Amino acid sequence: MSKQLEPAAALPVAVHPEVVPPTKTKKEPYPFWLGGVAATIAASITHPLDLTKVRMQATGDKGMISSLKKTVRTAGYRGLFDGISGTWLRQMSYSMCRFWAYDESKKIVGAGKDAPAWKLALAGSMAGGIAGFIGNPGVLTPSQVRLQGDFAKPPEKRLNYKNCIDGLVRMVREEGWSSLMRGVGPNVFRAILMNASQLASYDFFKAELLKTRYFEDNIQCHVTASFAAGTVATTVCSPADVIKSRIMSATASEGSSSMQVLKTSFRNEGAMFMFRGWVPAWTRLQPTTILIFVTLEQLKNLVDWTRAARGEQ
């Protein structure tokens, strides 16, 4: 009779805790107003150069240094900040809108971290169109341009706006509500060019630099990318910028249609009038672009730090 085998004692089985992959928390978006704050800081610092650019474009001043000297001679050193209130108002509306719209447009077109240049440019164009149209009805750019160019005119032709709000009120009272939309076409076109070239170029150059072994995501990379973006933006935007400045600085009696400005300028100055003021525009836009993006990156770092300090993602 065969011996019956007893069942083997059950060996203890090691129970391993279930491994749950860590959930990746979606990062909260940055405040929509960061771009406006960064642009306001940058524009305040570079305002004298922007003032010189506008006066060269609108009044025909020749030479950046001579235009600066003329401003100091006629209005003192405080004259270098003529129109600063219009600059602040414009940056906290137009610029804030364009940075917000650019981030939203990138989501719409699917422009992620390593998006191709055409997708970034498309998102920038969408943002520029939105911001340019919203900024124009408030006469932010016209009041800024007129405030900056006023003291360069002969005393009998000056508008003598006290500030940007006074400029808005007087334009409506003296020239009608239609003046609020003066130059909307060139303004929107220029905004599309600026955002497609400046914002998109910065993201593109930054991504390309980070692919190399020479750059990390730090100030050195931000400065280099923004320098390249500033050069691209200045060249692309110069023709529209000159035409826009001339249209918006013209009063109703002087004629302000785009075609009239183009015909008169081509006849009197030739095609190169579209690049008048390129040097001061580049000199102004380069530090402005660098300051905008470096400041914006630091503001984002500050937001990240404050969120981490509060235990937020």
Short mmCIF file of C-alpha atoms in Angstrom, two decimals:
data_model
loop_
_atom_site.label_atom_id
_atom_site.label_comp_id
_atom_site.label_asym_id
_atom_site.label_seq_id
_atom_site.Cartn_x
_atom_site.Cartn_y
_atom_site.Cartn_z
CA MET A 1 0.00 0.00 0.00
CA SER A 2 1.54 3.22 -1.06
CA LYS A 3 2.25 5.75 1.58
CA GLN A 4 -0.12 8.70 1.37
CA LEU A 5 1.74 11.96 0.97
CA GLU A 6 0.80 14.70 3.32
CA PRO A 7 0.15 18.07 1.76
CA ALA A 8 3.12 20.33 2.00
CA ALA A 9 2.83 23.21 4.37
CA ALA A 10 1.97 26.39 2.58
CA LEU A 11 4.97 28.62 2.27
CA PRO A 12 4.48 32.24 3.32
CA VAL A 13 4.01 34.43 0.32
CA ALA A 14 5.59 37.83 0.45
CA VAL A 15 2.99 40.43 -0.12
CA HIS A 16 4.33 43.40 -2.00
CA PRO A 17 2.49 46.68 -1.76
CA GLU A 18 0.85 47.66 -4.99
CA VAL A 19 3.09 50.03 -6.90
CA VAL A 20 1.04 52.98 -8.03
CA PRO A 21 2.74 55.27 -10.54
CA PRO A 22 2.88 58.82 -9.30
CA THR A 23 0.19 60.97 -10.77
CA LYS A 24 1.50 63.90 -12.73
CA THR A 25 -0.26 66.99 -11.51
CA LYS A 26 -1.07 69.46 -14.22
CA LYS A 27 0.85 72.66 -13.71
CA GLU A 28 -1.26 75.70 -13.05
CA PRO A 29 -1.02 78.37 -15.76
CA TYR A 30 0.78 81.57 -14.97
CA PRO A 31 -1.24 84.73 -14.25
CA PHE A 32 -2.40 86.30 -17.49
CA TRP A 33 -1.10 89.73 -16.50
CA LEU A 34 2.59 88.75 -16.20
CA GLY A 35 3.31 89.75 -19.79
CA GLY A 36 1.78 93.19 -19.28
CA VAL A 37 3.86 93.84 -16.17
CA ALA A 38 7.08 92.70 -17.89
CA ALA A 39 6.33 94.87 -20.94
CA THR A 40 5.54 97.92 -18.78
CA ILE A 41 8.85 97.64 -16.91
CA ALA A 42 10.79 97.27 -20.16
CA ALA A 43 8.97 100.10 -21.95
CA SER A 44 9.51 102.50 -19.05
CA ILE A 45 13.26 101.98 -19.17
CA THR A 46 13.54 102.32 -22.96
CA HIS A 47 10.94 105.08 -23.40
CA PRO A 48 13.42 107.79 -24.57
CA LEU A 49 14.53 105.56 -27.45
CA ASP A 50 10.94 104.81 -28.41
CA LEU A 51 10.19 108.52 -28.29
CA THR A 52 13.09 109.21 -30.67
CA LYS A 53 11.98 106.47 -33.05
CA VAL A 54 8.42 107.82 -33.26
CA ARG A 55 9.60 111.41 -33.83
CA MET A 56 11.99 110.35 -36.59
CA GLN A 57 9.22 108.39 -38.29
CA ALA A 58 6.45 110.94 -37.87
CA THR A 59 8.21 114.29 -38.19
CA GLY A 60 11.19 113.54 -40.43
CA ASP A 61 13.93 114.19 -37.86
CA LYS A 62 17.21 112.85 -39.22
CA GLY A 63 19.68 111.10 -36.97
CA MET A 64 19.01 109.51 -33.61
CA ILE A 65 21.49 111.68 -31.67
CA SER A 66 20.31 114.91 -33.26
CA SER A 67 16.69 113.99 -32.50
CA LEU A 68 17.57 113.32 -28.86
CA LYS A 69 19.40 116.65 -28.63
CA LYS A 70 16.44 118.43 -30.19
CA THR A 71 14.11 116.92 -27.59
CA VAL A 72 16.35 118.01 -24.71
CA ARG A 73 16.80 121.46 -26.22
CA THR A 74 13.08 122.11 -26.73
CA ALA A 75 11.59 120.32 -23.70
CA GLY A 76 14.44 119.59 -21.29
CA TYR A 77 15.44 116.18 -20.01
CA ARG A 78 11.90 115.58 -18.80
CA GLY A 79 10.91 115.76 -22.46
CA LEU A 80 12.59 112.39 -22.99
CA PHE A 81 9.61 110.90 -21.16
CA ASP A 82 6.87 112.71 -23.07
CA GLY A 83 3.93 110.33 -23.51
CA ILE A 84 4.98 107.94 -20.74
CA SER A 85 1.39 107.71 -19.48
CA GLY A 86 0.29 106.52 -22.92
CA THR A 87 3.09 103.96 -22.87
CA TRP A 88 1.98 102.56 -19.52
CA LEU A 89 -1.64 102.38 -20.59
CA ARG A 90 -0.73 100.69 -23.86
CA GLN A 91 1.52 98.07 -22.25
CA MET A 92 -1.02 97.13 -19.58
CA SER A 93 -3.69 96.67 -22.22
CA TYR A 94 -2.25 95.80 -25.62
CA SER A 95 0.82 93.94 -24.36
CA MET A 96 -1.06 92.14 -21.61
CA CYS A 97 -3.62 91.05 -24.19
CA ARG A 98 -1.05 89.86 -26.70
CA PHE A 99 0.84 87.66 -24.23
CA TRP A 100 -2.40 86.15 -22.96
CA ALA A 101 -3.73 85.61 -26.49
CA TYR A 102 -0.42 84.06 -27.58
CA ASP A 103 -0.54 81.44 -24.84
CA GLU A 104 -4.17 80.65 -25.66
CA SER A 105 -3.46 80.56 -29.41
CA LYS A 106 -0.63 78.07 -28.88
CA LYS A 107 -3.12 75.74 -27.22
CA ILE A 108 -5.53 76.11 -30.13
CA VAL A 109 -2.95 75.34 -32.85
CA GLY A 110 -1.21 72.68 -30.77
CA ALA A 111 2.12 74.48 -30.47
CA GLY A 112 3.86 72.61 -27.67
CA LYS A 113 7.39 72.72 -26.33
CA ASP A 114 9.11 71.68 -29.58
CA ALA A 115 6.57 73.13 -31.99
CA PRO A 116 7.73 74.02 -35.51
CA ALA A 117 8.29 77.65 -36.36
CA TRP A 118 5.18 77.92 -38.54
CA LYS A 119 2.89 76.91 -35.68
CA LEU A 120 4.49 79.46 -33.36
CA ALA A 121 4.19 82.13 -36.05
CA LEU A 122 0.53 81.23 -36.59
CA ALA A 123 -0.17 81.52 -32.87
CA GLY A 124 1.69 84.84 -32.78
CA SER A 125 -0.30 86.15 -35.74
CA MET A 126 -3.58 85.22 -34.07
CA ALA A 127 -2.52 86.94 -30.87
CA GLY A 128 -1.38 90.03 -32.75
CA GLY A 129 -4.66 90.37 -34.60
CA ILE A 130 -6.67 90.14 -31.38
CA ALA A 131 -4.45 92.52 -29.39
CA GLY A 132 -4.07 95.03 -32.23
CA PHE A 133 -7.82 95.33 -32.71
CA ILE A 134 -8.59 95.59 -28.98
CA GLY A 135 -5.86 98.18 -28.44
CA ASN A 136 -6.91 100.47 -31.25
CA PRO A 137 -10.47 101.44 -30.15
CA GLY A 138 -9.07 102.81 -26.92
CA VAL A 139 -6.71 105.00 -28.95
CA LEU A 140 -3.86 103.71 -26.89
CA THR A 141 -1.38 103.78 -29.70
CA PRO A 142 -2.66 107.03 -31.28
CA SER A 143 -2.52 108.91 -27.98
CA GLN A 144 0.94 107.52 -27.28
CA VAL A 145 2.25 108.51 -30.71
CA ARG A 146 0.70 111.98 -30.56
CA LEU A 147 2.00 112.61 -27.05
CA GLN A 148 5.50 111.59 -28.10
CA GLY A 149 5.54 113.57 -31.31
CA ASP A 150 3.89 116.74 -30.07
CA PHE A 151 6.92 118.67 -28.83
CA ALA A 152 8.80 117.94 -32.04
CA LYS A 153 6.28 120.07 -33.93
CA PRO A 154 6.30 123.87 -34.21
CA PRO A 155 4.49 125.52 -31.27
CA GLU A 156 1.54 126.62 -33.41
CA LYS A 157 0.90 123.01 -34.55
CA ARG A 158 1.18 121.32 -31.15
CA LEU A 159 -1.85 119.54 -29.72
CA ASN A 160 -0.71 120.04 -26.11
CA TYR A 161 -2.31 116.93 -24.63
CA LYS A 162 -1.84 116.84 -20.85
CA ASN A 163 -1.77 113.05 -20.68
CA CYS A 164 -3.21 110.02 -22.43
CA ILE A 165 -6.69 110.44 -20.90
CA ASP A 166 -6.82 114.08 -21.97
CA GLY A 167 -5.73 112.96 -25.44
CA LEU A 168 -8.57 110.42 -25.62
CA VAL A 169 -11.21 112.92 -24.54
CA ARG A 170 -10.02 115.66 -26.88
CA MET A 171 -9.72 113.37 -29.88
CA VAL A 172 -13.35 112.28 -29.46
CA ARG A 173 -14.54 115.86 -28.85
CA GLU A 174 -12.54 117.50 -31.63
CA GLU A 175 -12.36 114.76 -34.27
CA GLY A 176 -15.33 112.51 -33.52
CA TRP A 177 -15.68 108.92 -32.43
CA SER A 178 -14.31 107.71 -35.75
CA SER A 179 -10.89 108.94 -34.66
CA LEU A 180 -10.77 106.03 -32.20
CA MET A 181 -10.42 103.63 -35.11
CA ARG A 182 -7.93 105.69 -37.11
CA GLY A 183 -5.13 103.49 -38.39
CA VAL A 184 -6.78 100.27 -37.19
CA GLY A 185 -5.75 98.42 -40.36
CA PRO A 186 -2.02 99.22 -40.20
CA ASN A 187 -2.11 98.83 -36.42
CA VAL A 188 -3.54 95.32 -36.59
CA PHE A 189 -1.20 94.41 -39.46
CA ARG A 190 1.80 95.68 -37.53
CA ALA A 191 0.66 93.82 -34.39
CA ILE A 192 0.41 90.60 -36.38
CA LEU A 193 3.92 91.09 -37.73
CA MET A 194 5.33 91.97 -34.30
CA ASN A 195 3.88 89.01 -32.48
CA ALA A 196 4.59 86.54 -35.27
CA SER A 197 8.21 87.71 -35.35
CA GLN A 198 8.99 88.65 -31.73
CA LEU A 199 7.05 86.16 -29.58
CA ALA A 200 7.33 83.26 -32.00
CA SER A 201 11.03 83.94 -32.69
CA TYR A 202 11.83 83.99 -29.00
CA ASP A 203 10.17 80.63 -28.38
CA PHE A 204 11.81 79.16 -31.49
CA PHE A 205 15.34 80.40 -30.72
CA LYS A 206 15.04 79.43 -27.06
CA ALA A 207 13.99 75.88 -27.97
CA GLU A 208 16.82 75.57 -30.50
CA LEU A 209 19.40 76.88 -28.04
CA LEU A 210 18.28 74.41 -25.37
CA LYS A 211 18.88 71.55 -27.82
CA THR A 212 22.60 72.38 -27.84
CA ARG A 213 25.06 71.51 -25.11
CA TYR A 214 26.06 75.13 -24.64
CA PHE A 215 22.86 76.49 -23.10
CA GLU A 216 20.60 75.78 -20.17
CA ASP A 217 17.28 77.39 -19.28
CA ASN A 218 18.83 80.44 -17.62
CA ILE A 219 19.42 84.15 -18.19
CA GLN A 220 22.20 83.53 -20.71
CA CYS A 221 19.80 81.55 -22.89
CA HIS A 222 16.99 84.09 -22.42
CA VAL A 223 19.21 87.03 -23.41
CA THR A 224 20.58 85.26 -26.50
CA ALA A 225 17.14 84.16 -27.72
CA SER A 226 15.59 87.57 -27.11
CA PHE A 227 18.48 89.34 -28.90
CA ALA A 228 17.84 87.26 -32.01
CA ALA A 229 14.09 87.80 -31.72
CA GLY A 230 14.55 91.57 -31.42
CA THR A 231 16.56 91.76 -34.63
CA VAL A 232 14.02 89.70 -36.55
CA ALA A 233 11.11 91.74 -35.19
CA THR A 234 12.69 95.12 -35.98
CA THR A 235 13.32 94.22 -39.62
CA VAL A 236 9.94 92.59 -40.20
CA CYS A 237 7.93 95.36 -38.53
CA SER A 238 9.74 98.46 -39.78
CA PRO A 239 7.57 99.20 -42.88
CA ALA A 240 4.27 98.81 -41.03
CA ASP A 241 5.61 100.70 -38.02
CA VAL A 242 6.59 103.73 -40.10
CA ILE A 243 3.27 103.86 -41.95
CA LYS A 244 1.29 103.42 -38.72
CA SER A 245 3.18 106.22 -36.98
CA ARG A 246 2.63 108.62 -39.88
CA ILE A 247 -1.06 107.85 -40.15
CA MET A 248 -1.70 108.16 -36.42
CA SER A 249 0.28 111.37 -36.06
CA ALA A 250 -1.70 113.03 -38.85
CA THR A 251 -4.76 115.09 -38.01
CA ALA A 252 -8.01 114.85 -39.94
CA SER A 253 -7.17 117.93 -42.03
CA GLU A 254 -3.82 116.46 -43.11
CA GLY A 255 -5.31 113.29 -44.54
CA SER A 256 -4.70 109.98 -42.87
CA SER A 257 -5.66 107.14 -45.22
CA SER A 258 -3.08 104.42 -45.67
CA MET A 259 -2.92 104.87 -49.45
CA GLN A 260 -2.52 108.65 -49.16
CA VAL A 261 0.35 108.27 -46.70
CA LEU A 262 2.00 105.64 -48.92
CA LYS A 263 1.71 107.75 -52.07
CA THR A 264 3.02 110.91 -50.43
CA SER A 265 5.91 109.14 -48.71
CA PHE A 266 6.96 107.20 -51.82
CA ARG A 267 6.84 110.35 -53.93
CA ASN A 268 8.85 112.46 -51.49
CA GLU A 269 11.32 109.95 -50.04
CA GLY A 270 11.36 106.77 -52.09
CA ALA A 271 10.89 103.17 -50.92
CA MET A 272 13.52 103.43 -48.19
CA PHE A 273 11.17 105.61 -46.14
CA MET A 274 9.78 102.32 -44.82
CA PHE A 275 13.03 101.75 -42.94
CA ARG A 276 13.40 105.29 -41.63
CA GLY A 277 14.27 105.09 -37.96
CA TRP A 278 15.43 101.44 -38.21
CA VAL A 279 18.55 102.09 -36.11
CA PRO A 280 16.72 103.74 -33.19
CA ALA A 281 13.94 101.17 -33.60
CA TRP A 282 16.49 98.35 -33.34
CA THR A 283 18.35 100.13 -30.55
CA ARG A 284 15.08 100.53 -28.66
CA LEU A 285 13.55 97.14 -29.48
CA GLN A 286 16.63 95.11 -28.61
CA PRO A 287 16.86 96.15 -24.95
CA THR A 288 13.06 96.19 -24.77
CA THR A 289 12.81 92.64 -26.09
CA ILE A 290 15.59 91.45 -23.81
CA LEU A 291 14.07 93.20 -20.80
CA ILE A 292 10.58 91.88 -21.57
CA PHE A 293 11.54 88.23 -21.84
CA VAL A 294 14.17 88.21 -19.09
CA THR A 295 11.73 89.98 -16.76
CA LEU A 296 8.91 87.65 -17.80
CA GLU A 297 11.04 84.57 -17.14
CA GLN A 298 12.02 85.93 -13.71
CA LEU A 299 8.40 86.72 -12.89
CA LYS A 300 7.50 83.14 -13.80
CA ASN A 301 10.29 81.90 -11.52
CA LEU A 302 8.90 84.10 -8.76
CA VAL A 303 5.42 82.64 -9.26
CA ASP A 304 6.88 79.11 -9.15
CA TRP A 305 8.76 79.95 -5.95
CA THR A 306 5.71 81.42 -4.21
CA ARG A 307 3.58 78.43 -5.23
CA ALA A 308 6.21 76.01 -3.93
CA ALA A 309 6.41 77.98 -0.68
CA ARG A 310 2.63 77.58 -0.25
CA GLY A 311 2.82 73.90 -1.17
CA GLU A 312 1.04 74.38 -4.49
CA GLN A 313 1.97 72.82 -7.80
#
